[in-house]
CSV table of C-alpha atoms and ligand atoms in Angstrom, one decimal:
chain,number,residue,atom,x,y,z
A,28,UNK,CA,29.1,-0.5,-15.5
A,29,UNK,CA,29.7,-2.6,-12.3
A,30,UNK,CA,30.4,-6.3,-12.1
A,31,UNK,CA,27.4,-8.7,-12.0
A,32,UNK,CA,25.6,-9.3,-8.8
A,33,UNK,CA,27.0,-11.9,-6.4
A,34,UNK,CA,24.2,-12.2,-3.9
A,35,UNK,CA,21.7,-14.9,-4.5
A,36,UNK,CA,18.6,-14.4,-2.3
A,37,UNK,CA,15.4,-16.3,-1.8
A,38,UNK,CA,11.9,-14.7,-1.2
A,39,UNK,CA,8.9,-16.9,-1.1
A,40,UNK,CA,9.9,-19.9,-3.3
A,41,UNK,CA,11.9,-17.7,-5.8
A,42,UNK,CA,15.7,-17.4,-6.0
A,43,UNK,CA,17.2,-14.2,-7.6
A,44,UNK,CA,20.4,-12.4,-8.0
A,45,UNK,CA,20.5,-8.9,-6.4
A,46,UNK,CA,23.0,-6.3,-5.4
A,47,UNK,CA,22.8,-6.2,-1.6
A,48,UNK,CA,23.4,-2.7,-0.5
A,49,UNK,CA,21.7,-3.2,2.8
A,50,UNK,CA,21.4,-6.2,5.1
A,51,UNK,CA,19.1,-4.8,7.8
A,52,UNK,CA,15.5,-6.0,7.5
A,53,UNK,CA,14.0,-2.6,8.5
A,54,UNK,CA,13.6,0.8,7.0
A,55,UNK,CA,14.4,2.3,3.6
A,56,UNK,CA,17.4,1.2,1.5
A,57,UNK,CA,20.2,3.2,0.1
A,58,UNK,CA,19.9,4.4,-3.5
A,59,UNK,CA,23.1,3.5,-5.3
A,60,UNK,CA,24.2,3.0,-8.9
A,61,UNK,CA,23.4,-0.7,-8.9
A,62,UNK,CA,19.8,-1.9,-9.3
A,63,UNK,CA,17.8,-1.4,-6.1
A,64,UNK,CA,17.0,-4.1,-3.7
A,65,UNK,CA,15.6,-3.6,-0.1
A,66,UNK,CA,15.2,-6.8,2.0
A,67,UNK,CA,12.8,-4.8,4.3
A,68,UNK,CA,10.2,-4.8,1.5
A,69,UNK,CA,9.8,-8.6,1.5
A,70,UNK,CA,6.6,-8.3,3.5
A,71,UNK,CA,5.4,-5.7,1.0
A,72,UNK,CA,6.1,-8.1,-1.9
A,73,UNK,CA,4.5,-11.0,0.0
A,74,UNK,CA,1.3,-9.0,0.2
A,75,UNK,CA,1.5,-8.5,-3.6
A,76,UNK,CA,1.6,-12.3,-4.1
A,77,UNK,CA,-1.5,-12.7,-1.9
A,78,UNK,CA,-3.5,-9.9,-3.5
A,79,UNK,CA,-2.7,-10.9,-7.0
A,80,UNK,CA,-3.5,-14.6,-6.2
A,81,UNK,CA,-6.9,-13.4,-4.9
A,82,UNK,CA,-7.4,-11.4,-8.0
A,83,UNK,CA,-6.5,-14.4,-10.3
A,84,UNK,CA,-8.9,-16.6,-8.3
A,85,UNK,CA,-11.7,-14.2,-8.8
A,86,UNK,CA,-11.1,-13.4,-12.5
A,87,UNK,CA,-12.7,-15.4,-15.2
A,88,UNK,CA,-10.3,-14.2,-17.9
A,89,UNK,CA,-6.6,-14.3,-18.7
A,90,UNK,CA,-4.9,-11.7,-16.5
A,91,UNK,CA,-2.0,-9.4,-17.6
A,92,UNK,CA,0.0,-8.1,-14.6
A,93,UNK,CA,2.6,-5.3,-14.9
A,94,UNK,CA,5.5,-4.7,-12.5
A,95,UNK,CA,6.1,-1.2,-13.8
A,96,UNK,CA,9.2,-0.1,-11.8
A,97,UNK,CA,11.0,-3.4,-11.3
A,98,UNK,CA,14.7,-2.7,-10.4
A,99,UNK,CA,16.0,-6.3,-9.9
A,100,UNK,CA,12.7,-7.7,-11.2
A,101,UNK,CA,12.0,-9.4,-7.8
A,102,UNK,CA,8.3,-8.5,-7.5
A,103,UNK,CA,7.3,-9.4,-11.1
A,104,UNK,CA,9.5,-12.5,-11.2
A,105,UNK,CA,8.1,-13.7,-7.9
A,106,UNK,CA,4.5,-13.1,-9.2
A,107,UNK,CA,5.4,-15.1,-12.4
A,108,UNK,CA,6.9,-17.9,-10.4
A,109,UNK,CA,4.6,-18.1,-7.3
A,110,UNK,CA,1.1,-17.4,-8.6
A,111,UNK,CA,-1.2,-20.1,-10.1
A,112,UNK,CA,-3.8,-19.5,-12.7
A,113,UNK,CA,-4.3,-18.1,-16.3
A,114,UNK,CA,-1.9,-15.1,-16.3
A,115,UNK,CA,1.2,-13.5,-17.7
A,116,UNK,CA,3.6,-10.9,-16.3
A,117,UNK,CA,5.3,-7.9,-17.9
A,118,UNK,CA,8.3,-6.4,-16.1
A,119,UNK,CA,9.6,-2.9,-16.9
A,120,UNK,CA,12.5,-0.7,-15.8
A,121,UNK,CA,14.1,2.1,-17.8
A,122,UNK,CA,17.6,1.6,-16.2
A,123,UNK,CA,20.2,-0.3,-18.3
A,124,UNK,CA,21.6,-2.4,-15.4
A,125,UNK,CA,18.1,-3.2,-14.1
A,126,UNK,CA,17.1,-4.4,-17.6
A,127,UNK,CA,20.1,-6.7,-17.8
A,128,UNK,CA,19.6,-8.0,-14.3
A,129,UNK,CA,15.8,-8.7,-14.9
A,130,UNK,CA,16.7,-10.8,-18.0
A,131,UNK,CA,19.3,-12.7,-16.0
A,132,UNK,CA,16.8,-13.4,-13.2
A,133,UNK,CA,14.1,-14.5,-15.7
A,134,UNK,CA,16.7,-16.9,-17.2
A,135,UNK,CA,17.7,-18.2,-13.8
A,136,UNK,CA,14.0,-19.1,-13.0
A,137,UNK,CA,13.3,-20.4,-16.5
A,138,UNK,CA,10.1,-18.5,-16.8
A,139,UNK,CA,8.0,-18.4,-19.9
A,140,UNK,CA,4.9,-16.4,-18.9
A,141,UNK,CA,6.9,-13.2,-18.8
A,142,UNK,CA,8.0,-10.3,-21.0
A,143,UNK,CA,10.5,-7.5,-20.3
A,144,UNK,CA,10.5,-3.8,-21.3
A,145,UNK,CA,13.0,-1.0,-20.9
A,146,UNK,CA,10.6,1.9,-21.2
A,147,UNK,CA,9.5,5.0,-19.3
A,148,UNK,CA,6.6,3.7,-17.3
A,149,UNK,CA,4.1,6.4,-18.3
A,150,UNK,CA,4.7,5.9,-22.0
A,151,UNK,CA,4.4,2.2,-21.6
A,152,UNK,CA,1.1,2.6,-19.8
A,153,UNK,CA,-0.3,5.0,-22.4
A,154,UNK,CA,0.2,2.4,-25.1
A,155,UNK,CA,-0.9,-0.8,-23.4
A,156,UNK,CA,-3.7,-1.9,-21.0
A,157,UNK,CA,-3.2,-4.2,-18.0
A,158,UNK,CA,-5.4,-5.9,-15.4
A,159,UNK,CA,-3.0,-5.4,-12.5
A,160,UNK,CA,-0.5,-2.6,-12.4
A,161,UNK,CA,2.2,-2.3,-9.7
A,162,UNK,CA,4.0,1.1,-9.1
A,163,UNK,CA,6.9,0.9,-6.7
A,164,UNK,CA,8.9,4.0,-7.1
A,165,UNK,CA,11.6,5.9,-5.2
A,166,UNK,CA,9.4,8.4,-3.3
A,167,UNK,CA,6.0,9.2,-4.7
A,168,UNK,CA,3.9,7.2,-7.2
A,169,UNK,CA,1.8,10.3,-8.0
A,170,UNK,CA,3.6,10.9,-11.3
A,171,UNK,CA,2.2,7.7,-12.7
A,172,UNK,CA,-1.4,7.9,-11.5
A,173,UNK,CA,-2.9,9.5,-14.6
A,174,UNK,CA,-1.3,6.9,-17.0
A,175,UNK,CA,-2.1,4.0,-14.6
A,176,UNK,CA,-5.8,5.0,-14.3
A,177,UNK,CA,-6.0,5.2,-18.1
A,178,UNK,CA,-4.3,1.9,-18.7
A,179,UNK,CA,-6.0,-0.4,-16.1
A,180,UNK,CA,-9.0,-2.4,-17.3
A,181,UNK,CA,-12.4,-2.2,-15.7
A,182,UNK,CA,-12.3,-4.0,-12.3
A,183,UNK,CA,-8.5,-4.1,-12.5
A,184,UNK,CA,-6.1,-3.3,-9.7
A,185,UNK,CA,-3.6,-0.5,-9.2
A,186,UNK,CA,-1.1,-1.2,-6.4
A,187,UNK,CA,1.4,1.4,-5.3
A,188,UNK,CA,4.0,2.2,-2.7
A,189,UNK,CA,4.8,5.7,-1.5
A,190,UNK,CA,7.9,6.3,0.5
A,191,UNK,CA,7.6,10.1,0.7
A,192,UNK,CA,6.1,9.8,4.1
A,193,UNK,CA,7.7,13.1,5.3
A,194,UNK,CA,5.4,14.9,2.7
A,195,UNK,CA,2.3,12.7,3.3
A,196,UNK,CA,2.6,12.8,7.1
A,197,UNK,CA,3.0,16.6,7.4
A,198,UNK,CA,6.8,17.1,8.0
A,199,UNK,CA,6.8,19.1,4.8
A,200,UNK,CA,3.2,20.3,4.3
A,201,UNK,CA,4.0,22.5,1.3
A,202,UNK,CA,5.5,19.5,-0.5
A,203,UNK,CA,2.3,17.5,0.2
A,204,UNK,CA,0.1,20.3,-1.0
A,205,UNK,CA,2.1,20.7,-4.3
A,206,UNK,CA,2.3,16.9,-4.9
A,207,UNK,CA,-1.1,15.8,-3.8
A,208,UNK,CA,-3.1,19.1,-3.6
A,209,UNK,CA,-3.9,18.2,0.0
A,210,UNK,CA,-2.9,19.5,3.4
A,211,UNK,CA,-1.5,16.8,5.7
A,212,UNK,CA,-1.5,16.7,9.5
A,213,UNK,CA,1.5,16.2,11.7
A,214,UNK,CA,0.3,14.4,14.8
A,215,UNK,CA,-0.9,11.1,16.2
A,216,UNK,CA,-3.0,10.2,13.1
A,217,UNK,CA,-0.4,11.4,10.6
A,218,UNK,CA,0.2,8.0,9.0
A,219,UNK,CA,-3.5,7.3,8.4
A,220,UNK,CA,-4.0,10.8,7.2
A,221,UNK,CA,-1.1,10.3,4.7
A,222,UNK,CA,-2.7,7.0,3.5
A,223,UNK,CA,-6.0,8.8,3.0
A,224,UNK,CA,-4.4,11.7,1.1
A,225,UNK,CA,-2.7,9.2,-1.3
A,226,UNK,CA,-6.0,7.4,-1.8
A,227,UNK,CA,-7.9,10.7,-2.2
A,228,UNK,CA,-5.4,11.7,-4.9
A,229,UNK,CA,-5.9,8.4,-6.8
A,230,UNK,CA,-9.7,8.8,-6.4
A,231,UNK,CA,-9.5,12.3,-8.0
A,232,UNK,CA,-7.4,11.0,-10.9
A,233,UNK,CA,-9.8,8.2,-11.6
A,234,UNK,CA,-12.9,10.4,-11.4
A,235,UNK,CA,-11.6,12.5,-14.3
A,236,UNK,CA,-12.2,9.5,-16.5
A,237,UNK,CA,-15.5,8.5,-15.0
A,238,UNK,CA,-14.0,5.8,-13.0
A,239,UNK,CA,-14.4,5.0,-9.3
A,240,UNK,CA,-12.0,3.4,-6.8
A,241,UNK,CA,-12.6,0.7,-4.3
A,242,UNK,CA,-9.8,0.2,-1.7
A,243,UNK,CA,-9.1,-3.6,-1.2
A,244,UNK,CA,-6.2,-3.5,1.2
A,245,UNK,CA,-4.3,-0.4,2.3
A,246,UNK,CA,-1.8,0.1,5.0
A,247,UNK,CA,1.1,2.2,6.3
A,248,UNK,CA,4.4,1.4,8.1
A,249,UNK,CA,7.0,3.8,9.4
A,250,UNK,CA,8.7,4.2,6.0
A,251,UNK,CA,6.0,3.6,3.4
A,252,UNK,CA,2.3,3.7,2.5
A,253,UNK,CA,0.9,0.9,0.3
A,254,UNK,CA,-2.4,0.8,-1.6
A,255,UNK,CA,-4.3,-2.0,-3.5
A,256,UNK,CA,-7.2,-0.4,-5.2
A,257,UNK,CA,-9.8,-1.8,-7.7
A,258,UNK,CA,-10.8,0.6,-10.4
A,259,UNK,CA,-14.5,0.5,-11.6
A,260,UNK,CA,-15.9,2.1,-14.8
A,261,UNK,CA,-18.9,4.4,-14.8
A,262,UNK,CA,-20.2,7.8,-13.7
A,263,UNK,CA,-22.0,6.2,-10.7
A,264,UNK,CA,-18.8,4.5,-9.5
A,265,UNK,CA,-16.9,7.8,-9.9
A,266,UNK,CA,-19.6,9.8,-8.1
A,267,UNK,CA,-19.8,7.3,-5.3
A,268,UNK,CA,-16.0,7.6,-4.9
A,269,UNK,CA,-15.9,11.4,-5.1
A,270,UNK,CA,-18.6,11.4,-2.3
A,271,UNK,CA,-15.8,10.0,0.0
A,272,UNK,CA,-13.3,12.7,-1.1
A,273,UNK,CA,-13.3,15.8,1.0
A,274,UNK,CA,-11.5,18.2,3.4
A,275,UNK,CA,-12.3,18.0,7.1
A,276,UNK,CA,-11.8,20.5,9.9
A,277,UNK,CA,-8.7,19.6,11.9
A,278,UNK,CA,-10.8,19.4,15.1
A,279,UNK,CA,-12.5,16.3,13.6
A,280,UNK,CA,-9.3,14.3,13.8
A,281,UNK,CA,-9.0,13.1,17.4
A,282,UNK,CA,-6.4,14.8,19.6
A,283,UNK,CA,-5.1,17.1,16.8
A,284,UNK,CA,-4.3,20.7,17.7
A,285,UNK,CA,-2.2,21.9,14.9
A,286,UNK,CA,-2.9,24.3,12.0
A,287,UNK,CA,-4.0,24.3,9.2
A,288,UNK,CA,-7.7,24.6,9.9
A,289,UNK,CA,-8.5,22.0,7.2
A,290,UNK,CA,-7.0,18.6,6.5
A,291,UNK,CA,-7.2,17.1,3.0
A,292,UNK,CA,-8.9,16.7,0.7
A,293,UNK,CA,-8.6,13.1,1.5
A,294,UNK,CA,-10.4,9.7,1.2
A,295,UNK,CA,-12.9,9.2,4.1
A,296,UNK,CA,-14.2,5.8,3.0
A,297,UNK,CA,-13.1,2.4,4.0
A,298,UNK,CA,-9.4,1.4,3.7
A,299,UNK,CA,-10.0,-2.3,3.4
A,300,UNK,CA,-12.6,-4.6,1.8
A,301,UNK,CA,-13.2,-7.0,4.7
A,302,UNK,CA,-14.1,-10.0,2.5
A,303,UNK,CA,-10.9,-9.6,0.5
A,304,UNK,CA,-8.7,-9.4,3.6
A,305,UNK,CA,-10.4,-12.5,4.9
A,306,UNK,CA,-9.8,-14.4,1.7
A,307,UNK,CA,-6.2,-13.3,1.6
A,308,UNK,CA,-5.7,-14.6,5.1
A,309,UNK,CA,-6.9,-18.0,3.9
A,310,UNK,CA,-4.5,-17.8,1.0
A,311,UNK,CA,-1.6,-17.0,3.3
A,312,UNK,CA,-1.9,-20.4,5.0
A,313,UNK,CA,-1.3,-22.1,1.6
A,314,UNK,CA,1.6,-19.9,0.2
A,315,UNK,CA,5.2,-20.4,1.4
A,316,UNK,CA,6.1,-16.9,2.6
A,317,UNK,CA,8.9,-15.9,4.9
A,318,UNK,CA,7.1,-13.0,6.6
A,319,UNK,CA,4.0,-15.0,7.6
A,320,UNK,CA,4.4,-14.2,11.4
A,321,UNK,CA,4.4,-10.4,10.6
A,322,UNK,CA,1.8,-10.7,7.9
A,323,UNK,CA,-0.6,-12.6,10.2
A,324,UNK,CA,-0.5,-9.7,12.7
A,325,UNK,CA,-1.0,-7.1,10.0
A,326,UNK,CA,-3.9,-8.8,8.3
A,327,UNK,CA,-5.5,-9.5,11.6
A,328,UNK,CA,-5.5,-5.8,12.4
A,329,UNK,CA,-6.6,-4.8,8.9
A,330,UNK,CA,-9.6,-7.2,9.1
A,331,UNK,CA,-10.5,-5.8,12.5
A,332,UNK,CA,-10.5,-2.2,11.4
A,333,UNK,CA,-12.1,-2.8,8.1
A,334,UNK,CA,-15.5,-1.4,9.1
A,335,UNK,CA,-14.3,1.0,11.8
A,336,UNK,CA,-14.5,4.8,11.3
A,337,UNK,CA,-11.6,7.0,10.1
A,338,UNK,CA,-8.8,8.0,12.5
A,339,UNK,CA,-8.1,6.9,16.0
A,340,UNK,CA,-7.2,7.8,19.6
A,341,UNK,CA,-4.0,6.8,21.2
A,342,UNK,CA,-3.9,5.7,24.8
A,343,UNK,CA,-0.8,7.8,25.6
A,344,UNK,CA,-2.1,11.0,24.1
A,345,UNK,CA,-5.5,10.6,25.7
A,346,UNK,CA,-4.0,9.9,29.1
A,347,UNK,CA,-1.8,13.0,29.0
A,348,UNK,CA,-4.7,15.1,27.7
A,349,UNK,CA,-7.0,13.8,30.6
A,350,UNK,CA,-4.1,13.7,33.1
A,351,UNK,CA,-5.0,10.1,34.2
A,352,UNK,CA,-2.9,7.0,34.1
A,353,UNK,CA,-3.8,4.9,31.1
A,354,UNK,CA,-6.1,1.9,31.3
A,355,UNK,CA,-5.2,-1.2,29.2
A,356,UNK,CA,-6.2,-1.5,25.6
A,357,UNK,CA,-8.3,-4.6,26.5
A,358,UNK,CA,-10.2,-2.6,29.1
A,359,UNK,CA,-11.0,0.2,26.7
A,360,UNK,CA,-12.1,-2.2,24.0
A,361,UNK,CA,-14.3,-4.2,26.3
A,362,UNK,CA,-16.0,-1.2,27.8
A,363,UNK,CA,-16.8,0.5,24.5
A,364,UNK,CA,-18.1,-2.8,23.1
A,365,UNK,CA,-20.3,-3.3,26.1
A,366,UNK,CA,-21.8,0.2,25.5
A,367,UNK,CA,-22.6,-0.9,21.9
A,368,UNK,CA,-20.0,1.1,20.0
A,369,UNK,CA,-17.7,0.0,17.2
A,370,UNK,CA,-14.1,-0.3,18.4
A,371,UNK,CA,-11.0,-1.8,16.8
A,372,UNK,CA,-7.2,-1.6,17.1
A,373,UNK,CA,-5.5,0.3,14.3
A,374,UNK,CA,-2.5,-1.1,12.4
A,375,UNK,CA,-0.9,2.4,12.5
A,376,UNK,CA,0.3,2.3,16.1
A,377,UNK,CA,0.1,-0.4,18.9
A,378,UNK,CA,-1.5,2.1,21.3
A,379,UNK,CA,-4.2,3.3,18.9
A,380,UNK,CA,-7.9,2.4,18.8
A,381,UNK,CA,-10.7,3.4,16.4
A,382,UNK,CA,-14.2,4.0,17.6
A,383,UNK,CA,-17.5,5.6,16.7
A,384,UNK,CA,-18.1,6.5,20.4
A,385,UNK,CA,-18.2,10.3,21.1
A,386,UNK,CA,-15.3,11.8,23.0
A,387,UNK,CA,-17.4,12.1,26.1
A,388,UNK,CA,-18.0,8.4,26.2
A,389,UNK,CA,-14.3,7.6,25.5
A,390,UNK,CA,-13.3,10.0,28.3
A,391,UNK,CA,-15.7,8.2,30.7
A,392,UNK,CA,-14.2,4.8,29.9
A,393,UNK,CA,-10.8,6.2,30.4
A,394,UNK,CA,-11.4,7.5,33.9
B,421,LIG,C1,12.3,1.5,-5.8
B,421,LIG,S1,12.9,0.8,-7.2
B,421,LIG,C2,11.8,-0.6,-7.5
B,421,LIG,C3,11.9,-1.7,-6.5
B,421,LIG,C4,11.3,-3.0,-6.9
B,421,LIG,N1,9.9,-2.8,-7.3
B,421,LIG,C5,11.4,-4.0,-5.7
B,421,LIG,O1,10.4,-4.5,-5.2
B,421,LIG,O2,12.6,-4.2,-5.3
B,421,LIG,C6,12.3,2.0,-8.5
B,421,LIG,C7,12.8,1.6,-9.9
B,421,LIG,O3,12.1,2.4,-10.8
B,421,LIG,C8,12.9,2.7,-11.9
B,421,LIG,N2,12.3,3.9,-12.6
B,421,LIG,C9,12.3,5.2,-12.0
B,421,LIG,N3,11.5,6.0,-12.9
B,421,LIG,C10,11.2,5.2,-13.9
B,421,LIG,C11,10.4,5.5,-15.0
B,421,LIG,N4,9.8,6.7,-15.3
B,421,LIG,N5,10.1,4.5,-15.9
B,421,LIG,C12,10.7,3.3,-15.7
B,421,LIG,N6,11.4,3.0,-14.7
B,421,LIG,C13,11.7,3.9,-13.8
B,421,LIG,C14,14.3,2.9,-11.3
B,421,LIG,O4,15.3,2.6,-12.3
B,421,LIG,C15,14.3,1.9,-10.2
B,421,LIG,O5,14.9,0.6,-10.6
């Protein structure tokens, strides 16, 4: 047992004690013996505040939120402290030191709409139902998908982070196949492919129980993938979701040359619900959040690409393929729009654009 935490930090409007193993605001954190805290995930937690506030605003009933893998408790305690509406929060972590720290942080914030558990997350989910379930593991959330899908109420939300990007993005294809039963793709679209593999896997898990998924807001960064998905009851919802779940030939992913011949199965439907992203942007102007400048850019891109087709071209890869010097992004967007095609920037890379224009038209615009 180590001494108590000495670092008092503030995210949003909430102050908490944490063990600071890392000071940099980028990248993954170090996994040590003390409860985990990564300052680089503040934006990730800020998005949780916004999505759950949107959810509360649209729910007519009392909402029960679970922070299932809580570590210091920062996400759940922030939700309890910073959301408004008719709700309660449960916080869970099976680790002894995390359990003690969560209780200390609840006391510090004098919260009453909150309960704490020290349980294995899967067994907790199998005995209790929730409206909003957050799964923020070390590595992959896949081990909790079955229990989360069974626990979440109709029209409830499952949110999860995956930090096993090396598997999802095709550095270790066999690991991806074992874990997600899908072949990844290592290349320009690898982050979007990884995001779609994770969504596809959740879609498949939900369909077993005649439930469908509707992605509300999903994104990737260099070190993690994050999903917010609504789960809807019924065979029709499940069939509609499964219609978006398939494998595709690698040649259908722009600029990809690598084996295997097939990518996936993965989710080919939308990654965002445009109206939700728009409402969340409005909420962002009301909530005091430290990462607003970054969030603004991210939500702007997510809204822009909400109705765009899957995958994207990158200017650099296209220009080396066509052996021409690259035009500007603004030129490409304007030209494709003028020709009547959908075109949007992607949040996955600053040099990427999505379009429904055929390759011949894209090539023409490029030259
Ligand atoms: C990445 S940390 C969570 C970080 C936290 N959500 C945050 O925003 O800072 C993952 C936590 O999950 C806990 N954990 C891992 N497997 C678990 C399980 N099966 N049941 C409950 N807790 C678990 C670990 O003890 C660890 O504290």
